[in-house]
Each structure stands twice: as C-alpha cells, then as structure tokens.
GROMACS .gro file of C-alpha atoms in nm:
model
  454
    1MET     CA    1  -1.057  -6.568   0.813
    2ASN     CA    2  -0.826  -6.268   0.828
    3LYS     CA    3  -0.894  -6.243   1.190
    4ILE     CA    4  -0.721  -6.588   1.219
    5LEU     CA    5  -0.445  -6.569   0.967
    6ASP     CA    6  -0.312  -6.214   1.033
    7PRO     CA    7  -0.203  -6.288   1.401
    8ILE     CA    8  -0.043  -6.604   1.249
    9ASN     CA    9   0.154  -6.402   0.975
   10ARG     CA   10   0.276  -6.147   1.266
   11PHE     CA   11   0.383  -6.438   1.495
   12ILE     CA   12   0.576  -6.588   1.187
   13LYS     CA   13   0.767  -6.255   1.078
   14SER     CA   14   0.882  -6.207   1.446
   15SER     CA   15   0.956  -6.574   1.482
   16ASN     CA   16   1.155  -6.544   1.169
   17SER     CA   17   1.385  -6.240   1.269
   18GLY     CA   18   1.418  -6.410   1.648
   19SER     CA   19   1.558  -6.727   1.459
   20PHE     CA   20   1.878  -6.591   1.331
   21LEU     CA   21   1.950  -6.417   1.698
   22LEU     CA   22   1.885  -6.767   1.815
   23LEU     CA   23   2.138  -6.922   1.561
   24PHE     CA   24   2.401  -6.672   1.653
   25THR     CA   25   2.379  -6.718   1.983
   26THR     CA   26   2.408  -7.108   1.970
   27ALA     CA   27   2.705  -7.059   1.779
   28LEU     CA   28   2.862  -6.816   1.989
   29ALA     CA   29   2.796  -7.041   2.291
   30LEU     CA   30   2.957  -7.320   2.086
   31ILE     CA   31   3.256  -7.104   2.018
   32VAL     CA   32   3.314  -6.983   2.366
   33ALA     CA   33   3.288  -7.285   2.523
   34ASN     CA   34   3.559  -7.437   2.293
   35SER     CA   35   3.767  -7.141   2.341
   36PRO     CA   36   4.057  -7.008   2.585
   37TRP     CA   37   3.741  -6.845   2.779
   38SER     CA   38   3.565  -7.166   2.850
   39SER     CA   39   3.624  -7.197   3.205
   40MET     CA   40   3.525  -6.821   3.248
   41TYR     CA   41   3.186  -6.923   3.046
   42HIS     CA   42   3.115  -7.204   3.274
   43ASP     CA   43   3.215  -7.031   3.580
   44LEU     CA   44   2.976  -6.761   3.515
   45LEU     CA   45   2.685  -7.004   3.467
   46LYS     CA   46   2.760  -7.174   3.816
   47SER     CA   47   2.794  -6.829   3.986
   48GLU     CA   48   2.502  -6.786   4.266
   49PHE     CA   49   2.313  -6.510   4.274
   50THR     CA   50   2.054  -6.410   4.561
   51PHE     CA   51   1.728  -6.276   4.560
   52GLY     CA   52   1.548  -6.186   4.860
   53PHE     CA   53   1.543  -5.989   5.222
   54VAL     CA   54   1.826  -6.150   5.386
   55HIS     CA   55   1.757  -6.002   5.711
   56ASP     CA   56   1.399  -6.114   5.695
   57GLY     CA   57   1.503  -6.459   5.643
   58PHE     CA   58   1.321  -6.517   5.273
   59GLU     CA   59   1.584  -6.552   5.014
   60LEU     CA   60   1.654  -6.773   4.692
   61THR     CA   61   2.011  -6.838   4.606
   62GLU     CA   62   2.043  -7.042   4.286
   63PRO     CA   63   2.323  -7.051   4.022
   64PHE     CA   64   2.314  -6.817   3.744
   65TYR     CA   65   2.193  -7.079   3.471
   66LEU     CA   66   1.913  -7.203   3.721
   67TRP     CA   67   1.788  -6.839   3.709
   68ILE     CA   68   1.779  -6.863   3.332
   69ASN     CA   69   1.608  -7.253   3.321
   70ASP     CA   70   1.368  -7.193   3.620
   71GLY     CA   71   1.314  -6.812   3.585
   72LEU     CA   72   1.331  -6.700   3.227
   73MET     CA   73   1.203  -7.015   3.105
   74ALA     CA   74   0.887  -6.950   3.341
   75ILE     CA   75   0.796  -6.651   3.144
   76PHE     CA   76   0.869  -6.851   2.815
   77PHE     CA   77   0.620  -7.131   2.919
   78PHE     CA   78   0.368  -6.889   3.035
   79HIS     CA   79   0.374  -6.715   2.670
   80VAL     CA   80   0.359  -7.087   2.541
   81GLY     CA   81   0.059  -7.119   2.766
   82LEU     CA   82  -0.079  -6.806   2.610
   83GLU     CA   83  -0.038  -6.938   2.260
   84ILE     CA   84  -0.193  -7.259   2.353
   85LYS     CA   85  -0.507  -7.103   2.484
   86ARG     CA   86  -0.573  -6.854   2.193
   87GLU     CA   87  -0.542  -7.136   1.948
   88ILE     CA   88  -0.773  -7.336   2.151
   89LEU     CA   89  -1.008  -7.046   2.172
   90ASP     CA   90  -1.011  -6.892   1.839
   91GLY     CA   91  -0.716  -7.051   1.634
   92GLU     CA   92  -0.583  -7.360   1.457
   93LEU     CA   93  -0.719  -7.571   1.727
   94SER     CA   94  -1.064  -7.440   1.789
   95SER     CA   95  -1.222  -7.689   1.597
   96ILE     CA   96  -1.192  -8.043   1.508
   97ARG     CA   97  -1.177  -7.973   1.134
   98LYS     CA   98  -0.891  -7.735   1.173
   99ALA     CA   99  -0.702  -7.907   1.459
  100SER     CA  100  -0.742  -8.260   1.329
  101LEU     CA  101  -0.407  -8.263   1.099
  102PRO     CA  102  -0.183  -8.068   1.322
  103VAL     CA  103  -0.296  -8.265   1.629
  104ILE     CA  104  -0.233  -8.603   1.454
  105ALA     CA  105   0.094  -8.524   1.299
  106ALA     CA  106   0.224  -8.386   1.622
  107LEU     CA  107   0.123  -8.710   1.825
  108GLY     CA  108   0.278  -8.912   1.565
  109GLY     CA  109   0.606  -8.672   1.587
  110VAL     CA  110   0.573  -8.724   1.987
  111ILE     CA  111   0.520  -9.108   2.016
  112VAL     CA  112   0.766  -9.238   1.728
  113PRO     CA  113   1.058  -9.059   1.846
  114ILE     CA  114   1.006  -9.164   2.195
  115ILE     CA  115   0.982  -9.524   2.070
  116ILE     CA  116   1.273  -9.493   1.880
  117TYR     CA  117   1.495  -9.368   2.158
  118ILE     CA  118   1.373  -9.626   2.423
  119THR     CA  119   1.431  -9.892   2.168
  120MET     CA  120   1.810  -9.791   2.109
  121ILE     CA  121   1.869  -9.717   2.465
  122SER     CA  122   2.014 -10.019   2.675
  123ASN     CA  123   2.178  -9.867   3.000
  124PRO     CA  124   1.870  -9.797   3.246
  125GLU     CA  125   2.070  -9.486   3.343
  126LEU     CA  126   1.995  -9.307   3.001
  127LYS     CA  127   1.622  -9.426   3.007
  128SER     CA  128   1.516  -9.080   3.165
  129GLY     CA  129   1.611  -8.906   2.843
  130TRP     CA  130   1.298  -9.036   2.643
  131GLY     CA  131   1.130  -8.700   2.663
  132VAL     CA  132   1.450  -8.503   2.495
  133PRO     CA  133   1.359  -8.571   2.111
  134MET     CA  134   0.952  -8.512   2.171
  135ALA     CA  135   0.947  -8.130   2.071
  136THR     CA  136   0.972  -7.904   1.774
  137ASP     CA  137   1.156  -7.560   1.775
  138ILE     CA  138   0.908  -7.315   1.651
  139ALA     CA  139   1.163  -7.031   1.605
  140PHE     CA  140   1.395  -7.240   1.399
  141SER     CA  141   1.134  -7.449   1.203
  142LEU     CA  142   0.995  -7.146   1.087
  143GLY     CA  143   1.313  -6.958   1.027
  144VAL     CA  144   1.408  -7.244   0.778
  145LEU     CA  145   1.080  -7.163   0.567
  146LYS     CA  146   1.156  -6.797   0.586
  147LEU     CA  147   1.463  -6.862   0.325
  148PHE     CA  148   1.205  -6.958   0.082
  149GLY     CA  149   0.967  -6.652   0.118
  150LYS     CA  150   0.626  -6.666  -0.047
  151ARG     CA  151   0.732  -6.942  -0.245
  152VAL     CA  152   0.608  -7.187   0.009
  153PRO     CA  153   0.212  -7.195   0.051
  154LEU     CA  154   0.091  -7.000   0.363
  155GLY     CA  155  -0.087  -7.322   0.456
  156LEU     CA  156   0.249  -7.499   0.538
  157LYS     CA  157   0.356  -7.237   0.757
  158VAL     CA  158   0.029  -7.285   0.940
  159PHE     CA  159   0.038  -7.650   0.975
  160LEU     CA  160   0.383  -7.637   1.079
  161THR     CA  161   0.310  -7.358   1.346
  162ALA     CA  162   0.009  -7.566   1.478
  163PHE     CA  163   0.180  -7.914   1.507
  164ALA     CA  164   0.445  -7.717   1.674
  165ILE     CA  165   0.229  -7.559   1.933
  166VAL     CA  166   0.063  -7.894   2.001
  167ASP     CA  167   0.424  -8.064   2.022
  168ASP     CA  168   0.471  -7.804   2.315
  169LEU     CA  169   0.179  -7.899   2.508
  170ALA     CA  170   0.262  -8.246   2.504
  171ALA     CA  171   0.611  -8.146   2.633
  172VAL     CA  172   0.466  -7.941   2.886
  173VAL     CA  173   0.232  -8.269   2.984
  174VAL     CA  174   0.562  -8.481   3.005
  175ILE     CA  175   0.745  -8.229   3.193
  176GLY     CA  176   0.463  -8.172   3.485
  177VAL     CA  177   0.383  -8.571   3.516
  178PHE     CA  178   0.719  -8.739   3.479
  179TYR     CA  179   1.002  -8.498   3.535
  180VAL     CA  180   0.915  -8.413   3.892
  181THR     CA  181   1.124  -8.462   4.224
  182ASP     CA  182   0.967  -8.510   4.573
  183ILE     CA  183   0.656  -8.328   4.586
  184ASN     CA  184   0.565  -8.100   4.887
  185LEU     CA  185   0.157  -8.150   4.860
  186MET     CA  186   0.128  -7.858   5.108
  187LEU     CA  187   0.273  -7.605   4.856
  188ILE     CA  188   0.104  -7.746   4.586
  189LEU     CA  189  -0.239  -7.723   4.782
  190TYR     CA  190  -0.125  -7.338   4.839
  191SER     CA  191  -0.043  -7.271   4.478
  192ALA     CA  192  -0.364  -7.444   4.365
  193VAL     CA  193  -0.582  -7.220   4.599
  194ILE     CA  194  -0.408  -6.895   4.463
  195LEU     CA  195  -0.485  -7.047   4.093
  196LEU     CA  196  -0.819  -7.119   4.167
  197PHE     CA  197  -0.878  -6.743   4.289
  198MET     CA  198  -0.694  -6.611   3.991
  199THR     CA  199  -0.926  -6.839   3.745
  200ILE     CA  200  -1.233  -6.708   3.906
  201LEU     CA  201  -1.128  -6.371   3.859
  202GLY     CA  202  -1.062  -6.456   3.509
  203MET     CA  203  -1.424  -6.598   3.447
  204LYS     CA  204  -1.537  -6.288   3.580
  205LYS     CA  205  -1.361  -6.113   3.297
  206TYR     CA  206  -1.139  -5.886   3.557
  207PHE     CA  207  -0.783  -5.848   3.504
  208SER     CA  208  -0.549  -5.633   3.702
  209LYS     CA  209  -0.153  -5.656   3.665
  210PHE     CA  210  -0.131  -5.536   4.004
  211ILE     CA  211  -0.318  -5.839   4.117
  212PHE     CA  212  -0.191  -6.089   3.863
  213PHE     CA  213   0.183  -6.035   3.871
  214PRO     CA  214   0.262  -6.036   4.241
  215LEU     CA  215   0.029  -6.345   4.286
  216SER     CA  216   0.246  -6.509   3.969
  217VAL     CA  217   0.574  -6.448   4.148
  218VAL     CA  218   0.393  -6.609   4.469
  219VAL     CA  219   0.284  -6.919   4.263
  220TRP     CA  220   0.644  -6.951   4.084
  221ILE     CA  221   0.804  -6.950   4.426
  222LEU     CA  222   0.571  -7.223   4.579
  223PHE     CA  223   0.617  -7.428   4.249
  224LEU     CA  224   1.001  -7.388   4.276
  225LYS     CA  225   1.023  -7.496   4.649
  226SER     CA  226   0.723  -7.816   4.571
  227GLY     CA  227   0.924  -8.021   4.395
  228ILE     CA  228   0.728  -7.940   4.061
  229HIS     CA  229   0.930  -7.759   3.798
  230PRO     CA  230   0.827  -7.409   3.819
  231THR     CA  231   0.768  -7.364   3.441
  232ILE     CA  232   0.470  -7.537   3.494
  233ALA     CA  233   0.332  -7.264   3.705
  234GLY     CA  234   0.390  -7.043   3.373
  235VAL     CA  235   0.166  -7.241   3.181
  236LEU     CA  236  -0.104  -7.247   3.443
  237LEU     CA  237  -0.074  -6.906   3.506
  238ALA     CA  238  -0.135  -6.820   3.123
  239PHE     CA  239  -0.470  -7.014   3.148
  240THR     CA  240  -0.620  -6.761   3.405
  241ILE     CA  241  -0.594  -6.485   3.178
  242PRO     CA  242  -0.913  -6.366   3.033
  243ALA     CA  243  -0.955  -6.373   2.686
  244THR     CA  244  -1.263  -6.134   2.668
  245ARG     CA  245  -1.264  -5.775   2.606
  246THR     CA  246  -1.359  -5.506   2.829
  247THR     CA  247  -1.551  -5.337   2.584
  248THR     CA  248  -1.792  -5.391   2.290
  249LEU     CA  249  -1.707  -5.333   1.911
  250ASP     CA  250  -1.994  -5.070   1.910
  251GLY     CA  251  -1.871  -4.907   2.219
  252PHE     CA  252  -1.518  -4.910   2.041
  253PHE     CA  253  -1.643  -4.720   1.737
  254GLU     CA  254  -1.841  -4.460   1.931
  255LYS     CA  255  -1.564  -4.358   2.178
  256ILE     CA  256  -1.291  -4.349   1.852
  257LYS     CA  257  -1.563  -4.127   1.668
  258ALA     CA  258  -1.632  -3.928   1.935
  259SER     CA  259  -1.241  -3.829   2.011
  260LEU     CA  260  -1.213  -3.803   1.660
  261LYS     CA  261  -1.477  -3.549   1.640
  262ARG     CA  262  -1.307  -3.338   1.895
  263PHE     CA  263  -1.013  -3.322   1.653
  264SER     CA  264  -1.176  -3.223   1.329
  265GLU     CA  265  -1.388  -2.937   1.456
  266GLU     CA  266  -1.049  -2.742   1.569
  267ARG     CA  267  -0.865  -2.856   1.261
  268GLU     CA  268  -0.709  -2.546   1.187
  269HIS     CA  269  -0.579  -2.484   1.514
  270ILE     CA  270  -0.431  -2.835   1.533
  271THR     CA  271  -0.239  -2.766   1.205
  272THR     CA  272  -0.119  -2.412   1.315
  273HIS     CA  273  -0.011  -2.494   1.668
  274HIS     CA  274   0.250  -2.708   1.804
  275ILE     CA  275   0.095  -2.737   2.155
  276LEU     CA  276  -0.257  -2.911   2.176
  277LYS     CA  277  -0.543  -2.773   2.363
  278GLU     CA  278  -0.611  -2.987   2.689
  279GLU     CA  279  -0.952  -3.137   2.548
  280HIS     CA  280  -0.721  -3.264   2.226
  281VAL     CA  281  -0.482  -3.436   2.477
  282HIS     CA  282  -0.741  -3.616   2.666
  283ALA     CA  283  -0.914  -3.712   2.346
  284ALA     CA  284  -0.598  -3.870   2.230
  285ILE     CA  285  -0.564  -4.048   2.568
  286ASP     CA  286  -0.920  -4.144   2.502
  287ILE     CA  287  -0.817  -4.298   2.154
  288ARG     CA  288  -0.539  -4.501   2.324
  289MET     CA  289  -0.745  -4.636   2.608
  290ALA     CA  290  -1.000  -4.753   2.375
  291SER     CA  291  -0.740  -4.916   2.166
  292GLU     CA  292  -0.606  -5.081   2.450
  293SER     CA  293  -0.950  -5.219   2.564
  294ILE     CA  294  -1.037  -5.375   2.234
  295ASN     CA  295  -0.776  -5.616   2.288
  296SER     CA  296  -0.818  -5.884   2.529
  297PRO     CA  297  -0.592  -5.913   2.813
  298LEU     CA  298  -0.465  -6.257   2.669
  299GLN     CA  299  -0.400  -6.084   2.330
  300LYS     CA  300  -0.229  -5.824   2.490
  301ILE     CA  301  -0.022  -5.961   2.738
  302GLU     CA  302   0.095  -6.200   2.449
  303HIS     CA  303   0.188  -5.926   2.202
  304ASP     CA  304   0.382  -5.723   2.455
  305LEU     CA  305   0.561  -6.012   2.573
  306HIS     CA  306   0.650  -6.191   2.235
  307PRO     CA  307   0.941  -5.952   2.129
  308TRP     CA  308   1.108  -6.014   2.475
  309ILE     CA  309   1.066  -6.384   2.440
  310VAL     CA  310   1.227  -6.384   2.095
  311PHE     CA  311   1.486  -6.138   2.115
  312PHE     CA  312   1.601  -6.192   2.469
  313ILE     CA  313   1.500  -6.485   2.652
  314MET     CA  314   1.555  -6.764   2.402
  315PRO     CA  315   1.853  -6.632   2.276
  316VAL     CA  316   1.980  -6.637   2.654
  317PHE     CA  317   1.864  -6.947   2.734
  318ALA     CA  318   2.067  -7.086   2.411
  319PHE     CA  319   2.379  -6.941   2.518
  320ALA     CA  320   2.352  -7.047   2.845
  321ASN     CA  321   2.252  -7.433   2.754
  322ALA     CA  322   2.421  -7.507   2.398
  323GLY     CA  323   2.784  -7.448   2.524
  324VAL     CA  324   2.934  -7.788   2.508
  325SER     CA  325   3.276  -7.863   2.439
  326LEU     CA  326   3.340  -8.037   2.116
  327ALA     CA  327   3.719  -8.115   2.158
  328SER     CA  328   3.870  -8.454   2.071
  329ASP     CA  329   3.946  -8.535   2.458
  330SER     CA  330   3.592  -8.441   2.556
  331GLU     CA  331   3.399  -8.706   2.718
  332ILE     CA  332   3.091  -8.779   2.508
  333ASN     CA  333   2.873  -9.079   2.538
  334PHE     CA  334   2.755  -9.156   2.193
  335GLY     CA  335   2.567  -9.429   2.337
  336LEU     CA  336   2.333  -9.130   2.437
  337ALA     CA  337   2.426  -8.859   2.198
  338VAL     CA  338   2.330  -9.101   1.864
  339PRO     CA  339   1.993  -9.241   2.005
  340ILE     CA  340   1.874  -8.886   2.061
  341ALA     CA  341   2.015  -8.751   1.729
  342ILE     CA  342   1.831  -9.053   1.542
  343ALA     CA  343   1.525  -9.003   1.741
  344LEU     CA  344   1.501  -8.641   1.639
  345ILE     CA  345   1.589  -8.695   1.248
  346LEU     CA  346   1.424  -9.016   1.177
  347GLY     CA  347   1.147  -9.046   1.483
  348LYS     CA  348   0.988  -8.687   1.394
  349PHE     CA  349   0.997  -8.766   1.004
  350ILE     CA  350   0.864  -9.089   1.029
  351GLY     CA  351   0.612  -8.995   1.286
  352ILE     CA  352   0.466  -8.671   1.146
  353SER     CA  353   0.469  -8.789   0.797
  354LEU     CA  354   0.319  -9.135   0.856
  355ALA     CA  355   0.062  -8.982   1.088
  356SER     CA  356  -0.016  -8.723   0.852
  357TRP     CA  357  -0.051  -8.973   0.555
  358LEU     CA  358  -0.292  -9.207   0.756
  359ALA     CA  359  -0.493  -8.906   0.877
  360VAL     CA  360  -0.565  -8.803   0.512
  361LYS     CA  361  -0.602  -9.127   0.395
  362ALA     CA  362  -0.867  -9.237   0.635
  363LYS     CA  363  -1.012  -8.882   0.548
  364ILE     CA  364  -0.994  -8.769   0.918
  365ALA     CA  365  -0.815  -8.476   0.813
  366TYR     CA  366  -0.716  -8.304   0.501
  367LEU     CA  367  -0.421  -8.097   0.352
  368PRO     CA  368  -0.396  -7.737   0.362
  369VAL     CA  369  -0.459  -7.575   0.009
  370GLY     CA  370  -0.160  -7.569  -0.214
  371VAL     CA  371   0.027  -7.829   0.013
  372ASP     CA  372   0.083  -8.165  -0.132
  373PHE     CA  373   0.277  -8.447   0.051
  374LYS     CA  374   0.636  -8.364  -0.059
  375TYR     CA  375   0.554  -8.051   0.168
  376ILE     CA  376   0.448  -8.247   0.452
  377LEU     CA  377   0.780  -8.447   0.402
  378GLY     CA  378   0.971  -8.171   0.439
  379ALA     CA  379   0.785  -8.033   0.727
  380ALA     CA  380   0.817  -8.348   0.910
  381LEU     CA  381   1.199  -8.318   0.874
  382LEU     CA  382   1.184  -7.985   1.013
  383GLY     CA  383   1.005  -8.105   1.309
  384GLY     CA  384   1.318  -8.271   1.408
  385LEU     CA  385   1.451  -7.914   1.477
  386GLY     CA  386   1.397  -7.973   1.858
  387PHE     CA  387   1.652  -7.746   2.022
  388THR     CA  388   1.484  -7.497   2.291
  389MET     CA  389   1.239  -7.791   2.447
  390SER     CA  390   1.474  -8.067   2.369
  391LEU     CA  391   1.777  -7.877   2.564
  392PHE     CA  392   1.521  -7.791   2.852
  393ILE     CA  393   1.407  -8.136   2.893
  394ALA     CA  394   1.762  -8.284   2.872
  395ASN     CA  395   1.845  -8.033   3.171
  396LEU     CA  396   1.555  -8.204   3.383
  397ALA     CA  397   1.665  -8.571   3.251
  398PHE     CA  398   2.026  -8.563   3.336
  399ALA     CA  399   2.207  -8.426   3.609
  400ASP     CA  400   2.542  -8.597   3.554
  401GLU     CA  401   2.751  -8.314   3.330
  402VAL     CA  402   2.860  -8.580   3.087
  403LEU     CA  403   2.568  -8.707   3.008
  404LEU     CA  404   2.399  -8.367   2.986
  405SER     CA  405   2.677  -8.241   2.749
  406SER     CA  406   2.614  -8.554   2.546
  407ALA     CA  407   2.239  -8.508   2.505
  408LYS     CA  408   2.327  -8.162   2.405
  409VAL     CA  409   2.560  -8.303   2.150
  410GLY     CA  410   2.277  -8.540   2.007
  411ILE     CA  411   2.031  -8.237   2.015
  412LEU     CA  412   2.231  -8.000   1.812
  413GLY     CA  413   2.336  -8.276   1.572
  414GLY     CA  414   2.003  -8.392   1.519
  415SER     CA  415   1.852  -8.038   1.464
  416LEU     CA  416   2.108  -7.950   1.229
  417ILE     CA  417   2.096  -8.255   1.019
  418SER     CA  418   1.707  -8.229   1.030
  419GLY     CA  419   1.703  -7.876   0.938
  420ILE     CA  420   1.938  -7.921   0.624
  421LEU     CA  421   1.742  -8.228   0.519
  422GLY     CA  422   1.406  -8.024   0.569
  423TYR     CA  423   1.544  -7.725   0.391
  424LEU     CA  424   1.650  -7.956   0.078
  425VAL     CA  425   1.329  -8.131   0.061
  426ILE     CA  426   1.113  -7.825   0.044
  427ARG     CA  427   1.356  -7.654  -0.187
  428SER     CA  428   1.339  -7.931  -0.438
  429VAL     CA  429   0.970  -7.917  -0.409
  430VAL     CA  430   0.955  -7.568  -0.480
  431ASN     CA  431   1.182  -7.568  -0.758
  432LYS     CA  432   1.002  -7.813  -0.934
  433LYS     CA  433   0.710  -7.650  -0.890
  434HIS     CA  434   0.849  -7.326  -1.024
  435LYS     CA  435   0.950  -7.500  -1.342
  436GLU     CA  436   0.578  -7.664  -1.394
  437GLU     CA  437   0.369  -7.373  -1.297
  438LYS     CA  438   0.338  -7.025  -1.224
  439GLU     CA  439   0.212  -6.909  -0.906
  440VAL     CA  440  -0.160  -6.882  -0.862
  441PRO     CA  441  -0.334  -6.702  -0.569
  442VAL     CA  442  -0.535  -6.914  -0.339
  443LYS     CA  443  -0.842  -6.782  -0.182
  444SER     CA  444  -0.848  -6.812   0.184
  445SER     CA  445  -1.079  -7.051   0.351
  446GLU     CA  446  -1.128  -7.222   0.673
  447TYR     CA  447  -0.754  -7.324   0.766
  448LEU     CA  448  -0.680  -7.322   0.405
  449PHE     CA  449  -0.819  -7.669   0.348
  450GLU     CA  450  -0.895  -7.867   0.056
  451LYS     CA  451  -0.972  -8.211   0.006
  452THR     CA  452  -0.678  -8.382  -0.128
  453VAL     CA  453  -0.634  -8.725  -0.205
  454ILE     CA  454  -0.267  -8.842  -0.182
   0.00000   0.00000   0.00000
C-alpha cells in the first residue's frame, strides 16, 4: 500500500507548494492587465518569436503566447499523460475497485457542466465553449485541502487527485476530437509512423533520451502543422515511455551491497582523507547508476519533470492567460461569462456529488475510509476550480478577443466561488468532527476503501 500512497503524498505536497505560486502569478496577471502597464503586457504576449534555421528554409514563427500555449503546454500535457499511464498501470485507476468511484465522479463532473452550459447558451456563436467548464485544476484544488493539514482524511485527497486526473483524460479526448481545425492527413500519417516506432521501442523496454527527445520534437512539429493541437502529441508521446525497470530488485540489492562493501573495507582511509580513492569514486558512481536503474523511465521522467511543471510551466501559462481587463468600460459578454461560471460552480457540484451518491447507493463503488458524504460535497465544489485546463480550452474555443476575455472572466469567477464554497463546506465538516471525536489513526487498505452506507 505504501508503494501506491507514497508517490501520491509526494505529488500532493509538491502541488500544494505550486498552487500558491500559481495563485500569485494569476493575481499578478490580473494586476498588470488592469494597470498602466497593460499595453506592454499584451504587446509582449503578441510579439512574434522565430525558431529555426532561416537560411535553410525551416523556421517557426509564432506569437509569444502561442509558444506558451502550444509549446510549454505540450510539455504539461506530456506530464499529464505520464500521470495517467502510471495511474492506469499501478495506481488509483489500476483496478475496477479502486477506479470506480473517481471515474464515475469524474464522468458526472464532465457531463453535467456541459449540459448546463449548452442549456444556458442560446447564441450559436458561443456553443463552441461547451468544453470549457469540464475539467478540474489539481494544483488549486489540492492547495485548498492543504489549508486543513492532516485534519482531512488522506482518502479525500486521493479521491480528489484521482477524479481530477480522469477529468484531464476526458479533456484531452475532447480537445483531440472536437477542437481541431482542417487536418493534414499526410502529416498525421508521418507522426503516426514515428509514434509506432517509439511504441515498439517502449514495448521492447528500450529507452534512450537521445532518440526519444529529438523524435518528440519532430512529432510536435508535425502535429502543429497538421491541424491537431500539438498538446495531444504530448499525451501520445507519454504513452510510448516504458514503465518497466531496467534491472531486477535482486540485481539492485547486489550492486548496492557490492559497492558499499568496497567502502566498508577501507573505512579508516575514507574517514581520515578528504580525497576518495579511484575505486571508491567508481563505487559511488555504481550506487548512483543502480539507484537510477531501479526507477522505470516513466517514473524518472515524471519525477524530474514535475518541478518544472509546477514551478515554471503552469505559472507562466497562468501569467500569459489570466490577464483580463476588469475595468467598467471593458467589453465583457456576460451571456458567456455567467453560463461558464454557473457550469463550473453548480455543474461540477451536482455532477460529482450526484454521480458519487448514485454509485455508492448502487454499491458500484465505496467511499474512502474516513470520508463521509459531506466531505464528497466539499470535494465536488472544489471540482469547480477549473482554471488551467479551462483557460486552455477557452483559447481553442474562442478566437474573438472579447469572447475569450469573457470566458476568462467566467472561469476566474466560477473557480474563485467554487474554491471558497468548497473550503467553507470542508471546514464545517472538519470542525464538527473535531468537536465530536478525537482523531483515530486509520489503517491503510487498498485505496483506503470501506463499505459505507449513505
């Protein structure tokens, strides 16, 4: 059980730290966009940057904000793909028992907001935004739970993380299927051949960064030029990464023991000298290489990439996309902003909580240990924190700047209200339980489930 929960705990802690930076950059973008530096901010985002070899005829010229949304976010989606693959192989989505509640909750949280949005929208021009309120931002939602420390059960954090990942998977599918322009089938065919080659290498348990990363850039460019959003390439590339170790556990122990033996045989020399002997240097290198080989390429890349996602890519994306003018004379289409906000607040709340309730009532799924349905209501409200994925889909749905700004207002407003309401509901549950009983340690069990009757 610890093998499953430890990575989740590390993920949660890292996401908590990043959520405050994400909040800061969001606030900074809003401040700058409503300050005397507003024109400078927008000019910077629209400035064109060229990458390539001009004299050789190969170059890519894109505005700065598209390098962020198409480039950096492709890395973000690559990381999302790694998370999804890990959870499917050996995590909270690896069995029907563990996956049933978060999957059903996520589906409810995807379908109901879409229904509410489409029902409220009468202008056909705005119908394309139906995918905006469907996804949950993991960093912000877990950041709210962080405010309660250990007073909320771990099962609630695991549940929230799992259904948010399923949300992301649904958003990826929607982007890949519905938010595409004219498709160049020949470029897609070229990229499919490369992806097939990389998949075969992964199935053969072979991975080399000197092969993978250059080919990944080629696939990204092909997707960029093909009409399918290049972030989808990031997810597909993630699924080609092998998840198997390059060494056995017994082999790992043998290498470590042999290397440590070389140190212990000359402990006195190591204690009294600053400079190691050549054999000790090689022993230290062997320990490092053995430690790296015990991790699968999937785990290693996900671990190494995660700080960049949390502390750089997501904050940069937030700064580039959250800057909307809130001045009284700003053109805001409230016929778009209000449905998005309501779909995030009510749609996520109704969809997640109702789907969870029905699943438990039908005995298809069970609530996590220590989590009653009041906690689920709070988590359902936190599901309305759309932000990152919602902003991303809004950029794909609306080319008109007024509509895009209006969508952003709805996303920011809906996410803010959802976060506050979710916090208040969970705080009331935590305070009530604190008064009624002392905290009792809960033994770990598979996905922390117990048969709970609502």
